[in-house]
Amino acid sequence: MSLPPEKASELKQLIHQQLNKMDVHGRIREVLAETIREELAPEQQLSTEDLIKALRRRGIVDDVMKEITFVTDLADGELTSSPKPSNFNDKQSTLLKKTNIDPTRRYLYLQVLGGKAFLEHLQEPDPLPGQVCSTFTLCLHFRNQRFRSKPVPCACEPDFHDGFLLEVHRESLGDGTRMADATTMLSICDPVHMVLIKTDIFGETSLVASYFLEWRSVLGSDNGMTNIAVELLGVGTESKVSVGILNVKLEVYPQLNQTLSQEIVNTQLALERQKTAERERLFLVYAKQWWREYLQIRPSHNSRLVKIFAQDENGINRPVCSYVRPLRAGRLLDTPRQAARFVNVLGYERASVIGGGGKHEQWCTLLAFLCRNKGDCEDHANLLCSLLLGYGLEAFVCVGTKAKGVPHTWVMTCGTDGTITFWESLTGHRYIHKPINPDDPPAVEQPKPLYPYRTIGCVFNHQMFLGNCQPSDSVELCVFDLNDESKWKPMSEEAIKSVCAPGATTSLPLFPPLCASVIDSSVTSNEIEMQLRLLVSEHRQDLGLTTVWEDQLSYLLSPALASYEFERTTSISAGNEEFQDAIRRAVPDGHTFKGFPIHFVYRNARRAFATCLRSPFCEEIICCRGDQVRLAVRVRVFTYPESACAVWIMFACKYRSVL
């Protein structure tokens, strides 16, 4: 990072002041005297290396490095963030931020300096101070590091002024502790994945763009920095339409001692593209041959849902096996069932399509799904399968249909004892599969399936793809012996590995780590509860009814809400006896108690209240009339990774029964 002469002298002055403040010179003199006295022979000369070793041994170098920090003034829009794997670095609008930088590591400083040509927002008026408006948020992922920009108001020229400090190093071949040079950095082919999210005034999120930034062009620039105009294209059916341009500045820090020529960089990128294209071509040739063989088994296979490729949000066809990979949740999720609950509370939304014509299919990359916090059933199933694989289970994504022939995906696990379990990623429900034998005599009682699935065409994970070649594709008749090639036609694992293994091709996006929730459960629960109390009081006032709240009764509802969430997570019911006993004690003789629990995956109190009023049971409680009516409401927000939430609300009332 080059500095003008006046800045360099200012920096030297600051370092000199810091060294004086810590009395480093005095400590060096002490170490020097001690080293000469204790460790050197009379005729031996003390070298610079010997002195540095002695200073390191006594911790003086470490002390100095801890005290020296880089300060960035946010008023100038220069925002840095320390790269902490599997954590968001949410930028707050504080005036000053300090970042400790490891001087032995190489960094890529990526700055987003405004946007332009977001023509959809050409007529957008400037927001007034304090006015709620739609916002853009930029999310980044690079080599296990995730970042999020400050939200900026949607505009034709959005005012992005954020900086992200990305650590660049090799994790293998023993190079993890060495500073990456230009050649090493050139061999790191992971792009910076940038996802632009729009949040409307109601808090609803939508995916605007998903872009893979090739950052290595900076390695060929003379001064170690370069400016790029990144054109963002839309998603889904609009993947060929430009949505806007971001001005991005890239800078390598510390500055490279030796830069590469632009020709070398371009040659490396061209070779990688060529290698990827050849691997993808060979896999496509193999997939066509496999499909021809599959159709020759039985002509009716042509109508089965055997999905080998799927389009991502950018309209690019990718093998379905590349959407799944073992994913470890660290300490954020403890059990496979908790993982299923987490996936279940992420919002469900079908891919939008302009006009009629049914469903547009779009499988999202994991970062786009997590940043938007909602997606289609395929996104949920891919994430759940990846998490279950991370827990060491043999998990597969199943592609088939539900009732009325609606295409659907769900997850299946195969136990070591042969037990087949279906996991519904949208609800968190689990079903044990017991096949029906059609050849059994009518007197034999057959198991009644509880799952909603009708047909199954194929199953896959990150290593295997198997097409269902049994006489019937009905789920209840299927035998899930995946090693029996007369029932399941496998694809070559080597062929799948050639295009789906991590690092196999440069076109595969890496899986981001999960991030801890930034939502305070208690504060959010209180806020929603206060808003609901106000809404209930206003609603009753419109009906000419008074409202008296009973705080103690509200508090007694808490164990029930905790019990409901525990049951959703573990499938075990617990704690109901204590709740029922407490309610019996709180409701006097001759009084009636009514309660109504309901569950949401969003935190919009007004929207939740409108939904509750559509239930006749809840409406009866909220609009309760009678003698000595006391109302209660309790809200409990359970947080999950990625700031996903399970929101439980319970309305209750007690009143004197009058005949």
XYZ file of C-alpha atoms in Angstrom:
659
model
C 0.000 0.000 0.000
C 1.872 3.152 -1.232
C 1.792 6.296 0.924
C 2.549 9.930 -0.062
C 5.772 11.305 1.557
C 3.919 13.516 4.075
C 1.797 10.525 5.215
C 4.896 8.313 5.487
C 6.673 10.840 7.739
C 3.482 11.194 9.824
C 3.333 7.415 10.211
C 7.001 7.271 11.282
C 6.322 9.983 13.863
C 3.354 8.024 15.291
C 5.397 4.819 15.528
C 8.244 6.732 17.213
C 5.807 8.199 19.764
C 4.358 4.745 20.466
C 7.805 3.217 20.997
C 8.741 6.043 23.390
C 5.456 5.630 25.250
C 6.168 1.934 25.828
C 9.849 2.642 26.674
C 10.864 0.090 24.044
C 14.352 1.588 23.675
C 15.063 1.114 27.406
C 13.828 -2.487 27.297
C 16.012 -3.211 24.228
C 19.064 -1.845 26.084
C 18.301 -4.133 29.054
C 17.943 -7.185 26.797
C 21.136 -6.253 24.948
C 23.155 -6.013 28.177
C 21.656 -9.237 29.530
C 22.319 -11.154 26.292
C 25.961 -9.998 26.123
C 26.456 -10.882 29.794
C 24.781 -14.303 29.848
C 24.801 -15.824 26.385
C 27.906 -14.672 24.481
C 31.500 -15.679 24.796
C 33.934 -12.737 25.426
C 35.315 -12.756 21.867
C 31.928 -13.286 20.119
C 30.110 -10.425 18.314
C 26.334 -9.930 18.745
C 24.485 -10.043 15.396
C 21.140 -8.368 14.578
C 19.502 -11.830 14.283
C 20.655 -12.772 17.804
C 19.197 -9.543 19.231
C 15.825 -10.043 17.442
C 15.658 -13.642 18.711
C 16.281 -12.433 22.266
C 13.576 -9.739 21.916
C 11.099 -12.281 20.578
C 11.914 -14.737 23.388
C 11.095 -12.111 26.020
C 7.801 -11.138 24.307
C 8.825 -7.548 23.528
C 8.062 -7.841 19.772
C 4.609 -9.304 20.539
C 3.890 -6.477 23.013
C 4.739 -3.854 20.395
C 2.584 -5.508 17.705
C -0.401 -5.719 20.066
C -0.201 -1.983 20.756
C 0.055 -0.943 17.088
C -3.395 -0.904 15.430
C -4.684 0.484 12.171
C -7.291 3.198 12.594
C -9.806 3.922 9.880
C -11.986 6.996 9.774
C -15.487 5.958 8.792
C -16.438 9.524 8.003
C -14.368 9.115 4.808
C -16.322 5.961 3.936
C -13.265 3.717 4.457
C -14.612 0.759 6.352
C -12.468 -2.177 7.410
C -13.448 -5.388 9.045
C -11.414 -8.091 10.675
C -11.920 -11.375 8.813
C -13.426 -13.734 11.365
C -14.584 -17.018 9.787
C -18.303 -17.820 10.141
C -19.165 -14.408 11.563
C -20.875 -11.424 10.009
C -19.085 -8.145 10.311
C -22.113 -5.850 10.467
C -20.901 -2.304 10.019
C -22.290 0.143 12.578
C -22.234 3.887 11.966
C -19.675 4.646 14.652
C -17.160 7.394 14.018
C -14.008 5.363 14.467
C -13.153 1.690 14.146
C -9.875 -0.021 15.008
C -8.813 -3.212 13.275
C -5.924 -5.383 14.344
C -4.090 -6.620 11.270
C -1.729 -9.564 11.327
C 1.440 -8.236 9.637
C 2.403 -11.769 8.569
C -0.728 -12.241 6.425
C -1.709 -10.922 3.023
C -5.026 -9.080 2.636
C -7.260 -7.996 -0.199
C -8.944 -4.699 0.657
C -12.179 -4.492 -1.329
C -13.986 -1.147 -1.332
C -17.429 -0.539 -2.799
C -17.495 3.147 -3.737
C -21.050 3.801 -4.844
C -23.296 2.447 -7.545
C -24.976 3.771 -10.667
C -27.558 2.879 -13.333
C -29.969 1.102 -10.977
C -32.676 2.227 -13.395
C -35.543 0.492 -11.608
C -35.139 3.148 -8.893
C -34.798 6.110 -11.273
C -37.995 7.760 -9.990
C -37.279 6.931 -6.336
C -37.504 10.161 -4.251
C -34.810 10.869 -1.674
C -35.967 9.576 1.741
C -36.798 12.174 4.359
C -34.903 12.029 7.691
C -36.398 9.269 9.856
C -38.569 7.952 7.010
C -38.663 4.167 6.522
C -37.570 3.280 2.985
C -36.473 0.278 0.943
C -32.766 -0.518 1.294
C -29.963 -2.370 -0.488
C -27.539 -4.572 1.471
C -24.441 -6.144 -0.064
C -23.310 -9.527 1.299
C -19.879 -11.016 0.539
C -18.276 -14.422 0.968
C -14.613 -15.205 0.371
C -12.775 -18.314 1.631
C -14.784 -18.918 4.818
C -15.154 -15.188 5.591
C -18.500 -13.413 5.398
C -19.268 -9.695 5.413
C -22.339 -7.495 5.217
C -22.473 -3.812 4.256
C -24.497 -1.062 5.897
C -28.028 -0.876 4.425
C -28.314 2.072 2.006
C -31.546 3.574 0.632
C -32.573 2.203 -2.782
C -31.752 4.775 -5.460
C -30.600 5.048 -9.054
C -27.121 5.765 -7.623
C -27.061 3.961 -4.241
C -24.606 5.488 -1.791
C -22.463 2.426 -1.016
C -19.279 3.368 0.859
C -18.005 0.213 2.494
C -14.692 -1.568 2.762
C -13.992 -5.228 3.472
C -10.640 -6.670 4.499
C -10.358 -10.191 3.050
C -7.583 -12.451 4.273
C -5.787 -14.331 1.487
C -3.744 -17.410 2.353
C -3.299 -21.042 1.479
C -4.786 -23.540 3.918
C -2.885 -26.561 2.627
C 0.606 -27.694 1.600
C 2.122 -26.251 4.778
C 1.741 -22.670 3.496
C -0.831 -21.615 6.091
C 1.706 -19.706 8.210
C 3.563 -18.046 5.319
C 2.574 -14.725 3.762
C 1.140 -15.350 0.314
C 3.237 -13.954 -2.550
C 1.900 -13.033 -5.992
C 2.372 -16.549 -7.438
C 0.580 -18.179 -4.500
C -2.284 -15.701 -4.753
C -2.599 -16.380 -8.480
C -3.160 -20.074 -7.708
C -6.110 -19.245 -5.394
C -9.023 -19.479 -7.806
C -11.860 -18.756 -5.340
C -13.864 -15.721 -6.454
C -15.485 -13.161 -4.146
C -19.193 -14.009 -4.145
C -21.277 -10.821 -3.940
C -25.032 -10.966 -3.278
C -27.229 -7.855 -3.392
C -30.392 -8.005 -1.262
C -33.281 -5.544 -1.283
C -35.357 -5.093 1.893
C -38.711 -3.344 1.474
C -40.471 -1.113 4.034
C -42.261 -4.165 5.499
C -38.988 -6.038 6.100
C -39.493 -8.458 3.185
C -36.259 -9.416 1.408
C -35.691 -10.144 -2.272
C -32.643 -11.235 -4.248
C -31.507 -8.525 -6.697
C -28.217 -9.916 -8.015
C -25.590 -12.592 -7.438
C -22.108 -11.976 -8.844
C -18.761 -13.808 -8.738
C -15.938 -11.263 -8.738
C -12.620 -12.381 -10.256
C -10.224 -10.396 -8.062
C -6.858 -11.623 -9.400
C -6.600 -8.854 -12.014
C -5.150 -6.742 -9.171
C -2.050 -8.976 -9.159
C -1.050 -7.578 -12.553
C -1.411 -3.892 -11.642
C 1.802 -1.915 -11.071
C 0.796 -0.229 -7.805
C -1.118 -3.179 -6.291
C -4.532 -1.598 -6.758
C -7.187 -1.534 -9.447
C -10.686 -0.143 -10.039
C -13.423 -2.293 -11.554
C -16.919 -1.404 -12.751
C -18.964 -4.484 -11.817
C -22.119 -4.872 -13.901
C -24.747 -6.750 -11.902
C -27.263 -8.852 -13.806
C -30.685 -9.829 -12.505
C -31.715 -13.264 -11.280
C -34.016 -15.999 -12.567
C -35.972 -14.955 -15.659
C -34.109 -11.607 -15.634
C -30.610 -13.113 -15.543
C -29.646 -11.437 -18.846
C -30.864 -7.972 -17.798
C -28.538 -5.431 -16.146
C -29.795 -4.137 -12.781
C -26.950 -1.729 -12.017
C -23.216 -1.104 -11.739
C -21.020 -1.096 -8.626
C -17.711 0.774 -8.485
C -15.238 -1.570 -6.808
C -11.654 -0.781 -5.806
C -9.248 -3.629 -5.037
C -5.972 -3.226 -3.170
C -3.430 -5.793 -1.972
C -2.015 -5.184 1.488
C 0.883 -5.263 2.339
C 1.970 -4.223 -1.152
C 3.523 -7.026 -3.206
C 7.307 -6.959 -3.529
C 7.031 -8.318 -7.033
C 3.932 -8.004 -9.201
C 3.037 -10.276 -12.087
C 2.573 -9.163 -15.644
C -1.018 -8.828 -16.814
C -0.229 -11.373 -19.533
C 0.644 -14.051 -16.925
C -2.553 -13.343 -14.988
C -4.693 -13.503 -18.146
C -3.006 -16.735 -19.260
C -3.676 -18.396 -15.873
C -7.346 -17.353 -15.949
C -7.727 -18.583 -19.541
C -6.158 -21.973 -18.661
C -8.537 -22.370 -15.705
C -11.558 -21.531 -17.871
C -10.382 -23.983 -20.529
C -9.893 -26.777 -17.985
C -13.323 -26.135 -16.429
C -15.032 -26.048 -19.840
C -13.429 -29.353 -20.847
C -14.467 -31.098 -17.614
C -18.016 -29.797 -17.952
C -18.138 -30.914 -21.616
C -16.989 -34.439 -20.751
C -19.551 -34.680 -17.934
C -22.317 -33.529 -20.292
C -21.325 -36.224 -22.829
C -21.380 -38.832 -20.035
C -24.752 -37.599 -18.690
C -26.330 -37.886 -22.159
C -25.054 -41.449 -22.501
C -26.342 -42.340 -19.006
C -29.780 -40.901 -19.858
C -29.975 -42.914 -23.111
C -29.194 -46.095 -21.186
C -31.805 -45.196 -18.545
C -34.515 -44.742 -21.184
C -33.644 -48.111 -22.777
C -34.546 -49.909 -19.512
C -38.190 -48.847 -19.798
C -39.753 -46.243 -22.162
C -41.985 -44.923 -19.334
C -38.827 -43.607 -17.602
C -39.099 -40.587 -19.895
C -41.906 -39.202 -17.684
C -40.069 -39.690 -14.370
C -38.537 -36.741 -12.511
C -34.869 -37.579 -13.042
C -33.085 -34.260 -12.652
C -29.373 -34.260 -13.527
C -28.931 -30.493 -14.022
C -30.607 -27.471 -12.406
C -30.401 -23.742 -13.115
C -29.045 -21.454 -10.390
C -30.154 -17.849 -9.784
C -27.923 -16.653 -12.643
C -29.536 -19.036 -15.140
C -26.450 -21.297 -15.279
C -27.015 -25.050 -15.597
C -25.091 -26.965 -12.937
C -25.119 -30.661 -11.918
C -27.552 -31.122 -9.015
C -24.813 -32.871 -6.994
C -22.921 -29.550 -6.821
C -25.730 -27.994 -4.725
C -25.009 -30.372 -1.829
C -21.872 -30.684 0.300
C -21.212 -31.776 3.918
C -21.748 -28.606 5.990
C -20.734 -28.334 9.630
C -22.632 -25.845 11.780
C -19.877 -25.499 14.382
C -21.455 -24.778 17.762
C -24.525 -23.085 16.288
C -26.607 -26.280 15.969
C -26.220 -29.313 18.212
C -28.293 -32.097 16.644
C -29.620 -33.184 13.225
C -33.182 -32.514 14.428
C -32.223 -29.016 15.521
C -30.720 -28.537 12.055
C -34.038 -29.643 10.528
C -35.850 -27.087 12.704
C -33.450 -24.337 11.597
C -34.066 -25.125 7.902
C -37.813 -25.259 8.585
C -37.910 -21.712 10.068
C -36.187 -20.217 7.018
C -38.938 -18.682 4.901
C -40.557 -20.511 1.983
C -41.064 -18.626 -1.269
C -41.487 -19.990 -4.773
C -39.343 -18.424 -7.498
C -41.256 -15.533 -9.062
C -42.320 -15.619 -12.687
C -43.602 -12.736 -14.826
C -47.162 -13.480 -15.963
C -48.866 -16.879 -15.761
C -47.526 -20.217 -16.924
C -46.858 -22.019 -13.652
C -43.689 -22.302 -11.615
C -40.277 -21.050 -12.713
C -37.628 -23.360 -11.328
C -34.592 -21.759 -9.723
C -32.117 -23.490 -7.394
C -30.166 -20.885 -5.423
C -26.534 -20.958 -4.354
C -26.286 -21.333 -0.576
C -25.102 -17.748 0.038
C -28.044 -16.278 -1.895
C -30.481 -18.501 0.035
C -29.025 -17.620 3.459
C -28.740 -13.871 2.789
C -32.320 -13.660 1.549
C -33.440 -15.876 4.468
C -36.003 -17.644 2.278
C -36.191 -19.863 -0.772
C -38.003 -22.669 -2.596
C -38.325 -26.280 -1.436
C -35.186 -27.261 -3.417
C -33.091 -24.702 -1.497
C -34.400 -26.002 1.841
C -33.788 -29.644 0.887
C -30.227 -28.975 -0.358
C -29.318 -27.135 2.873
C -30.871 -29.795 5.132
C -29.128 -32.609 3.233
C -25.783 -30.748 3.522
C -26.238 -30.300 7.300
C -27.218 -33.967 7.813
C -24.149 -35.053 5.806
C -22.092 -32.810 8.106
C -23.492 -34.755 11.083
C -22.178 -37.996 9.538
C -25.521 -39.337 8.281
C -26.010 -40.966 4.873
C -28.337 -38.340 3.437
C -29.808 -37.806 -0.024
C -32.057 -35.246 -1.697
C -35.128 -36.926 -3.243
C -36.776 -35.504 -6.368
C -40.388 -36.525 -6.983
C -43.978 -35.372 -6.596
C -46.555 -34.726 -3.881
C -50.328 -35.057 -4.214
C -51.849 -33.962 -7.565
C -48.470 -34.481 -9.252
C -46.879 -31.278 -7.871
C -43.049 -31.531 -8.199
C -41.308 -31.543 -4.830
C -37.955 -32.272 -3.183
C -37.318 -33.676 0.285
C -34.482 -35.409 2.168
C -33.911 -39.071 2.960
C -31.476 -40.696 5.404
C -30.439 -44.354 5.332
C -29.685 -45.903 8.730
C -27.037 -48.589 9.231
C -29.873 -50.998 10.110
C -31.642 -50.280 6.825
C -34.181 -47.807 8.277
C -35.269 -45.244 5.705
C -36.342 -41.862 7.133
C -37.877 -39.043 5.108
C -37.282 -35.467 6.340
C -39.638 -32.722 5.117
C -37.425 -29.630 4.981
C -40.355 -27.165 4.896
C -42.009 -28.435 8.105
C -39.277 -30.324 9.983
C -41.453 -33.466 10.108
C -39.858 -36.922 9.905
C -41.457 -40.073 8.492
C -40.299 -43.698 8.635
C -40.694 -45.419 5.252
C -42.023 -48.988 5.188
C -42.539 -50.286 1.633
C -45.759 -52.009 0.613
C -45.327 -55.373 -1.095
C -47.910 -55.508 -3.945
C -47.508 -59.295 -4.212
C -48.743 -59.951 -0.676
C -52.185 -61.580 -0.384
C -55.084 -59.222 0.538
C -55.280 -60.661 4.071
C -51.827 -59.279 4.930
C -52.091 -55.873 6.584
C -49.987 -53.293 4.778
C -48.410 -50.216 6.427
C -50.327 -46.998 5.821
C -47.929 -44.259 4.680
C -48.149 -40.986 6.633
C -45.864 -38.980 4.340
C -47.271 -36.704 1.597
C -44.977 -37.971 -1.184
C -46.390 -39.826 -4.209
C -43.626 -40.561 -6.725
C -39.807 -40.463 -6.718
C -37.597 -40.174 -9.796
C -34.060 -39.898 -8.422
C -31.938 -39.361 -5.314
C -28.563 -37.624 -5.054
C -25.952 -36.191 -2.720
C -22.471 -34.712 -3.218
C -20.984 -38.042 -4.372
C -23.823 -40.126 -5.805
C -26.676 -39.808 -8.278
C -29.178 -42.671 -8.666
C -32.156 -42.906 -11.012
C -35.173 -44.948 -9.905
C -35.569 -47.864 -12.348
C -38.103 -49.959 -10.398
C -41.305 -50.948 -12.253
C -43.286 -48.317 -10.321
C -42.053 -44.907 -9.174
C -44.694 -44.785 -6.413
C -42.905 -43.973 -3.138
C -44.962 -46.419 -1.071
C -43.898 -49.317 -3.359
C -40.224 -48.304 -3.664
C -37.449 -50.328 -2.061
C -34.538 -48.069 -1.087
C -31.715 -50.578 -1.458
C -29.438 -48.124 -3.240
C -26.749 -50.763 -3.843
C -29.117 -52.847 -5.986
C -28.478 -51.657 -9.562
C -31.626 -53.435 -10.785
C -33.635 -50.935 -8.698
C -31.430 -47.813 -8.790
C -29.229 -46.932 -11.773
C -26.110 -45.145 -10.476
C -23.986 -42.533 -12.188
C -20.217 -42.957 -12.127
C -18.893 -41.491 -8.861
C -15.692 -40.530 -10.681
C -17.666 -38.555 -13.268
C -19.555 -36.701 -10.497
C -16.308 -36.049 -8.640
C -14.722 -34.528 -11.761
C -17.192 -31.609 -11.739
C -18.667 -31.529 -8.207
C -15.732 -32.130 -5.829
C -14.473 -28.966 -4.023
C -11.962 -27.229 -6.273
C -12.720 -29.510 -9.246
C -13.804 -26.570 -11.407
C -13.521 -22.817 -10.969
C -17.227 -22.382 -11.735
C -18.350 -24.043 -8.471
C -19.183 -21.569 -5.674
C -17.760 -22.457 -2.273
C -20.140 -23.129 0.603
C -20.206 -20.266 3.134
C -20.139 -20.966 6.891
C -23.287 -20.390 8.926
C -23.388 -17.231 11.035
C -24.707 -16.766 14.561
C -27.923 -14.825 15.074
C -27.623 -11.092 15.747
C -31.159 -10.924 17.187
C -31.627 -10.455 20.934
C -34.352 -12.957 21.794
C -35.600 -11.218 24.966
C -35.682 -7.702 23.515
C -37.446 -8.857 20.331
C -39.994 -10.899 22.330
C -40.831 -7.850 24.487
C -41.146 -5.538 21.474
C -43.578 -7.836 19.619
C -45.573 -8.438 22.821
C -45.973 -4.698 23.477
C -47.054 -4.091 19.872
C -49.617 -6.913 20.084
C -51.046 -5.522 23.344
C -51.520 -2.167 21.650
C -53.160 -3.751 18.584
C -55.540 -5.837 20.741
C -56.509 -2.808 22.853
C -57.202 -0.726 19.724
C -59.222 -3.548 18.142
C -61.355 -4.003 21.287
C -61.822 -0.235 21.598
C -63.252 -0.170 18.059
C -65.759 -2.811 19.233
C -66.688 -0.727 22.286
C -64.909 -3.105 24.712
C -62.514 -2.277 27.535
C -59.234 -4.177 27.903
C -57.704 -5.317 31.204
C -54.370 -7.147 30.975
C -53.196 -9.606 33.627
C -49.397 -9.755 33.676
C -49.227 -12.850 35.900
C -51.433 -14.849 33.532
C -49.253 -13.715 30.604
C -46.147 -14.948 32.419
C -47.734 -18.341 33.101
C -48.040 -18.917 29.335
C -44.219 -18.986 28.886
C -43.692 -22.706 29.746
C -46.271 -23.712 27.135
C -44.468 -21.782 24.374
C -41.112 -23.266 25.389
C -42.691 -26.736 25.373
C -44.125 -26.248 21.878
C -40.725 -25.254 20.459
C -38.995 -28.133 22.286
C -41.483 -30.545 20.733
C -40.905 -29.102 17.247
C -37.148 -29.563 17.682
C -37.032 -32.991 19.345
C -40.454 -34.577 18.627
C -40.738 -35.059 22.415
C -43.493 -33.411 24.443
C -42.485 -32.220 27.915
C -43.599 -29.768 30.599
C -47.351 -29.712 29.869
C -48.279 -31.042 33.326
C -46.716 -28.083 35.137
C -48.326 -25.586 32.745
C -51.804 -27.095 33.202
C -51.418 -27.175 36.996
C -50.340 -23.493 37.083
C -53.317 -22.440 34.920
C -55.782 -24.371 37.149
C -54.420 -22.499 40.170
C -54.607 -19.117 38.378
C -58.213 -19.503 37.220
C -60.730 -19.246 40.110
C -63.779 -21.507 40.441
C -66.629 -20.441 38.217
C -64.244 -18.882 35.662
C -63.387 -20.100 32.152
C -59.893 -20.099 30.582
C -59.237 -20.078 26.842
C -55.844 -20.102 25.137
C -54.714 -20.009 21.502
C -51.046 -20.653 20.498
C -49.806 -19.840 16.996
C -46.425 -19.984 15.310
C -44.726 -17.672 12.762
C -41.291 -17.431 11.125
C -41.356 -13.619 10.782
C -41.268 -10.769 13.339
C -43.897 -8.391 11.901
C -46.429 -7.930 14.763
C -49.130 -6.277 12.616
C -48.984 -9.025 9.999
C -49.118 -11.710 12.728
C -52.128 -10.023 14.376
C -54.025 -9.890 11.073
C -53.368 -13.625 10.585
C -54.523 -14.423 14.134
C -57.833 -12.574 13.612
C -58.599 -14.876 10.663
C -58.824 -17.802 13.108
C -62.285 -17.997 14.732
C -60.742 -19.452 17.931
C -58.288 -16.571 18.311
C -60.871 -13.957 17.324
C -63.168 -15.329 20.051
C -60.436 -14.753 22.669
C -59.419 -11.274 21.453
C -63.051 -10.120 21.224
C -64.117 -11.891 24.434
C -67.176 -10.375 26.170
C -68.337 -11.212 29.686
C -67.937 -10.554 33.380
C -64.441 -9.931 34.849
C -62.661 -10.505 31.501
C -58.885 -10.588 31.862
C -56.656 -10.848 28.784
C -53.120 -12.163 28.423
C -50.615 -12.437 25.564
C -47.141 -13.949 25.609
C -44.526 -13.871 22.848
C -41.400 -15.994 22.774
C -38.832 -15.613 19.992
C -36.439 -18.554 19.515
C -33.358 -17.558 17.502
C -31.438 -19.751 15.079
C -28.342 -19.196 12.896
C -28.566 -16.618 10.089
C -30.969 -14.591 12.301
C -33.799 -17.000 11.472
C -36.552 -17.009 14.108
C -39.354 -19.191 15.384
C -41.925 -16.797 16.884
C -44.528 -18.336 19.216
C -47.513 -16.220 20.292
C -50.218 -17.253 22.753
C -53.391 -15.255 23.336
C -55.460 -16.169 26.405
C -58.391 -14.904 28.416
C -60.262 -15.817 31.597
C -63.763 -14.673 32.514
C -66.604 -15.486 34.915
C -69.033 -17.977 33.424
C -72.568 -16.573 33.463
C -75.470 -18.905 32.669
